[in-house]
Amino acid sequence: TATSSGKSMAFVLPILEAYLENPRTKALLLFPTKALAQDQLGHIRELFLAVAPGLTVATFDGDVPQKDRPAIMKSTNVFLANPDILHYSVLPRHKQWREILADLRFIVLDEAHAYRGAF
């Protein structure tokens, strides 16, 4: 379907339902680019604010200053990120992500892309 046709709602609604059952629910939404994650942030945040104001969503990517990351990790339920952040932040610092990973119920790949060459 076309861009901005609402496909993201297919994965946002189950996250919302799970949060309403358990407010500790965490989700990691992976987008191929930071720009796409930023674009989706507004739409997802608007829905969450209307239905479950306590359900927090934030982008977590290379543009987030290191000093802001602990607060975001502590206060966020739904993380919008890209594969690079998994490679450079989550996996090497998995102990810092322990509580988030323990409550992680959803990992969503918004689009799948193939990388070639050096990464």
PDB file of C-alpha atoms in Angstrom:
ATOM      1  CA  THR A   1       0.000   0.000   0.000  1.00  0.00           C
ATOM      2  CA  ALA A   2       0.987   3.627  -0.396  1.00  0.00           C
ATOM      3  CA  THR A   3       3.134   5.616   1.996  1.00  0.00           C
ATOM      4  CA  SER A   4       1.143   7.070   4.914  1.00  0.00           C
ATOM      5  CA  SER A   5      -1.722   4.640   4.373  1.00  0.00           C
ATOM      6  CA  GLY A   6      -1.830   3.600   8.023  1.00  0.00           C
ATOM      7  CA  LYS A   7       0.116   0.330   7.873  1.00  0.00           C
ATOM      8  CA  SER A   8       1.839   1.173  11.155  1.00  0.00           C
ATOM      9  CA  MET A   9      -1.455   0.859  13.000  1.00  0.00           C
ATOM     10  CA  ALA A  10      -1.235  -2.898  12.406  1.00  0.00           C
ATOM     11  CA  PHE A  11       1.550  -3.133  14.981  1.00  0.00           C
ATOM     12  CA  VAL A  12       0.677  -0.148  17.170  1.00  0.00           C
ATOM     13  CA  LEU A  13      -2.731  -1.451  18.254  1.00  0.00           C
ATOM     14  CA  PRO A  14      -1.421  -4.733  19.779  1.00  0.00           C
ATOM     15  CA  ILE A  15       1.219  -2.729  21.653  1.00  0.00           C
ATOM     16  CA  LEU A  16      -1.458  -0.422  22.980  1.00  0.00           C
ATOM     17  CA  GLU A  17      -3.605  -3.365  24.073  1.00  0.00           C
ATOM     18  CA  ALA A  18      -0.651  -5.055  25.813  1.00  0.00           C
ATOM     19  CA  TYR A  19       0.213  -1.837  27.641  1.00  0.00           C
ATOM     20  CA  LEU A  20      -3.355  -1.488  28.909  1.00  0.00           C
ATOM     21  CA  GLU A  21      -3.042  -5.010  30.355  1.00  0.00           C
ATOM     22  CA  ASN A  22       0.479  -4.446  31.726  1.00  0.00           C
ATOM     23  CA  PRO A  23       1.950  -0.908  31.922  1.00  0.00           C
ATOM     24  CA  ARG A  24       5.495  -2.327  32.096  1.00  0.00           C
ATOM     25  CA  THR A  25       5.187  -3.532  28.489  1.00  0.00           C
ATOM     26  CA  LYS A  26       8.058  -2.466  26.238  1.00  0.00           C
ATOM     27  CA  ALA A  27       8.320  -2.460  22.458  1.00  0.00           C
ATOM     28  CA  LEU A  28      11.182  -1.876  20.049  1.00  0.00           C
ATOM     29  CA  LEU A  29      10.130  -0.594  16.636  1.00  0.00           C
ATOM     30  CA  LEU A  30      12.926  -0.757  14.086  1.00  0.00           C
ATOM     31  CA  PHE A  31      12.798   1.530  11.071  1.00  0.00           C
ATOM     32  CA  PRO A  32      15.359   1.509   8.258  1.00  0.00           C
ATOM     33  CA  THR A  33      16.197   5.198   8.737  1.00  0.00           C
ATOM     34  CA  LYS A  34      16.153   7.794  11.494  1.00  0.00           C
ATOM     35  CA  ALA A  35      13.977  10.018   9.298  1.00  0.00           C
ATOM     36  CA  LEU A  36      11.253   7.389   9.007  1.00  0.00           C
ATOM     37  CA  ALA A  37      11.305   6.797  12.770  1.00  0.00           C
ATOM     38  CA  GLN A  38      10.952  10.548  13.367  1.00  0.00           C
ATOM     39  CA  ASP A  39       8.066  10.701  10.914  1.00  0.00           C
ATOM     40  CA  GLN A  40       6.224   7.872  12.666  1.00  0.00           C
ATOM     41  CA  LEU A  41       6.902   9.276  16.141  1.00  0.00           C
ATOM     42  CA  GLY A  42       4.289  12.020  15.825  1.00  0.00           C
ATOM     43  CA  HIS A  43       1.556   9.696  14.566  1.00  0.00           C
ATOM     44  CA  ILE A  44       2.197   7.046  17.199  1.00  0.00           C
ATOM     45  CA  ARG A  45       2.551   9.562  20.032  1.00  0.00           C
ATOM     46  CA  GLU A  46      -0.738  11.232  19.065  1.00  0.00           C
ATOM     47  CA  LEU A  47      -2.608   7.924  19.239  1.00  0.00           C
ATOM     48  CA  PHE A  48      -1.023   6.914  22.544  1.00  0.00           C
ATOM     49  CA  LEU A  49      -1.801  10.297  24.133  1.00  0.00           C
ATOM     50  CA  ALA A  50      -5.445   9.985  23.100  1.00  0.00           C
ATOM     51  CA  VAL A  51      -5.936   6.428  24.370  1.00  0.00           C
ATOM     52  CA  ALA A  52      -3.288   5.758  27.036  1.00  0.00           C
ATOM     53  CA  PRO A  53      -1.514   8.950  28.140  1.00  0.00           C
ATOM     54  CA  GLY A  54       0.950   7.006  30.316  1.00  0.00           C
ATOM     55  CA  LEU A  55       2.260   4.997  27.367  1.00  0.00           C
ATOM     56  CA  THR A  56       5.450   6.770  26.372  1.00  0.00           C
ATOM     57  CA  VAL A  57       7.225   6.661  23.036  1.00  0.00           C
ATOM     58  CA  ALA A  58      10.582   8.087  22.009  1.00  0.00           C
ATOM     59  CA  THR A  59      13.125   7.811  19.264  1.00  0.00           C
ATOM     60  CA  PHE A  60      16.410   6.251  20.311  1.00  0.00           C
ATOM     61  CA  ASP A  61      19.087   6.722  17.701  1.00  0.00           C
ATOM     62  CA  GLY A  62      22.536   8.176  17.154  1.00  0.00           C
ATOM     63  CA  ASP A  63      21.162  11.719  17.369  1.00  0.00           C
ATOM     64  CA  VAL A  64      20.075  11.260  20.993  1.00  0.00           C
ATOM     65  CA  PRO A  65      22.803  12.774  23.204  1.00  0.00           C
ATOM     66  CA  GLN A  66      24.551  10.266  25.471  1.00  0.00           C
ATOM     67  CA  LYS A  67      23.578  12.308  28.544  1.00  0.00           C
ATOM     68  CA  ASP A  68      19.858  12.000  27.668  1.00  0.00           C
ATOM     69  CA  ARG A  69      19.834   8.256  27.042  1.00  0.00           C
ATOM     70  CA  PRO A  70      19.504   6.990  30.657  1.00  0.00           C
ATOM     71  CA  ALA A  71      16.388   9.126  31.264  1.00  0.00           C
ATOM     72  CA  ILE A  72      14.829   7.987  27.990  1.00  0.00           C
ATOM     73  CA  MET A  73      15.597   4.360  28.790  1.00  0.00           C
ATOM     74  CA  LYS A  74      14.021   4.702  32.228  1.00  0.00           C
ATOM     75  CA  SER A  75      10.828   6.473  31.156  1.00  0.00           C
ATOM     76  CA  THR A  76       9.970   5.012  27.741  1.00  0.00           C
ATOM     77  CA  ASN A  77       7.706   2.109  26.826  1.00  0.00           C
ATOM     78  CA  VAL A  78       8.034   2.179  23.039  1.00  0.00           C
ATOM     79  CA  PHE A  79      11.408   2.819  21.415  1.00  0.00           C
ATOM     80  CA  LEU A  80      11.647   3.861  17.772  1.00  0.00           C
ATOM     81  CA  ALA A  81      15.118   3.006  16.526  1.00  0.00           C
ATOM     82  CA  ASN A  82      17.099   1.697  13.578  1.00  0.00           C
ATOM     83  CA  PRO A  83      19.348  -1.363  13.137  1.00  0.00           C
ATOM     84  CA  ASP A  84      22.450   0.733  13.809  1.00  0.00           C
ATOM     85  CA  ILE A  85      21.349   1.471  17.363  1.00  0.00           C
ATOM     86  CA  LEU A  86      21.019  -2.267  18.014  1.00  0.00           C
ATOM     87  CA  HIS A  87      24.542  -2.807  16.752  1.00  0.00           C
ATOM     88  CA  TYR A  88      26.179   0.137  18.515  1.00  0.00           C
ATOM     89  CA  SER A  89      24.135   0.621  21.681  1.00  0.00           C
ATOM     90  CA  VAL A  90      21.817  -2.211  22.683  1.00  0.00           C
ATOM     91  CA  LEU A  91      23.961  -5.288  22.046  1.00  0.00           C
ATOM     92  CA  PRO A  92      27.270  -4.005  23.446  1.00  0.00           C
ATOM     93  CA  ARG A  93      25.492  -2.453  26.463  1.00  0.00           C
ATOM     94  CA  HIS A  94      22.920  -5.180  27.037  1.00  0.00           C
ATOM     95  CA  LYS A  95      23.383  -4.972  30.815  1.00  0.00           C
ATOM     96  CA  GLN A  96      22.146  -1.360  30.735  1.00  0.00           C
ATOM     97  CA  TRP A  97      19.156  -2.561  28.713  1.00  0.00           C
ATOM     98  CA  ARG A  98      18.387  -5.485  31.057  1.00  0.00           C
ATOM     99  CA  GLU A  99      15.132  -4.093  32.524  1.00  0.00           C
ATOM    100  CA  ILE A 100      13.876  -3.003  29.125  1.00  0.00           C
ATOM    101  CA  LEU A 101      14.702  -6.337  27.540  1.00  0.00           C
ATOM    102  CA  ALA A 102      13.025  -8.197  30.414  1.00  0.00           C
ATOM    103  CA  ASP A 103       9.738  -6.399  29.693  1.00  0.00           C
ATOM    104  CA  LEU A 104      10.121  -6.410  25.900  1.00  0.00           C
ATOM    105  CA  ARG A 105       7.006  -7.945  24.364  1.00  0.00           C
ATOM    106  CA  PHE A 106       7.317  -6.632  20.797  1.00  0.00           C
ATOM    107  CA  ILE A 107      10.104  -6.238  18.267  1.00  0.00           C
ATOM    108  CA  VAL A 108       8.775  -4.790  15.034  1.00  0.00           C
ATOM    109  CA  LEU A 109      10.643  -4.475  11.736  1.00  0.00           C
ATOM    110  CA  ASP A 110       8.830  -1.754   9.843  1.00  0.00           C
ATOM    111  CA  GLU A 111      10.767  -2.455   6.658  1.00  0.00           C
ATOM    112  CA  ALA A 112      13.485  -4.943   5.856  1.00  0.00           C
ATOM    113  CA  HIS A 113      16.545  -3.764   3.972  1.00  0.00           C
ATOM    114  CA  ALA A 114      19.700  -5.618   3.005  1.00  0.00           C
ATOM    115  CA  TYR A 115      23.114  -4.144   3.697  1.00  0.00           C
ATOM    116  CA  ARG A 116      26.099  -4.934   1.501  1.00  0.00           C
ATOM    117  CA  GLY A 117      29.777  -4.453   2.065  1.00  0.00           C
ATOM    118  CA  ALA A 118      31.362  -3.081   5.204  1.00  0.00           C
ATOM    119  CA  PHE A 119      29.042  -2.275   8.058  1.00  0.00           C
TER     120      PHE A 119
END
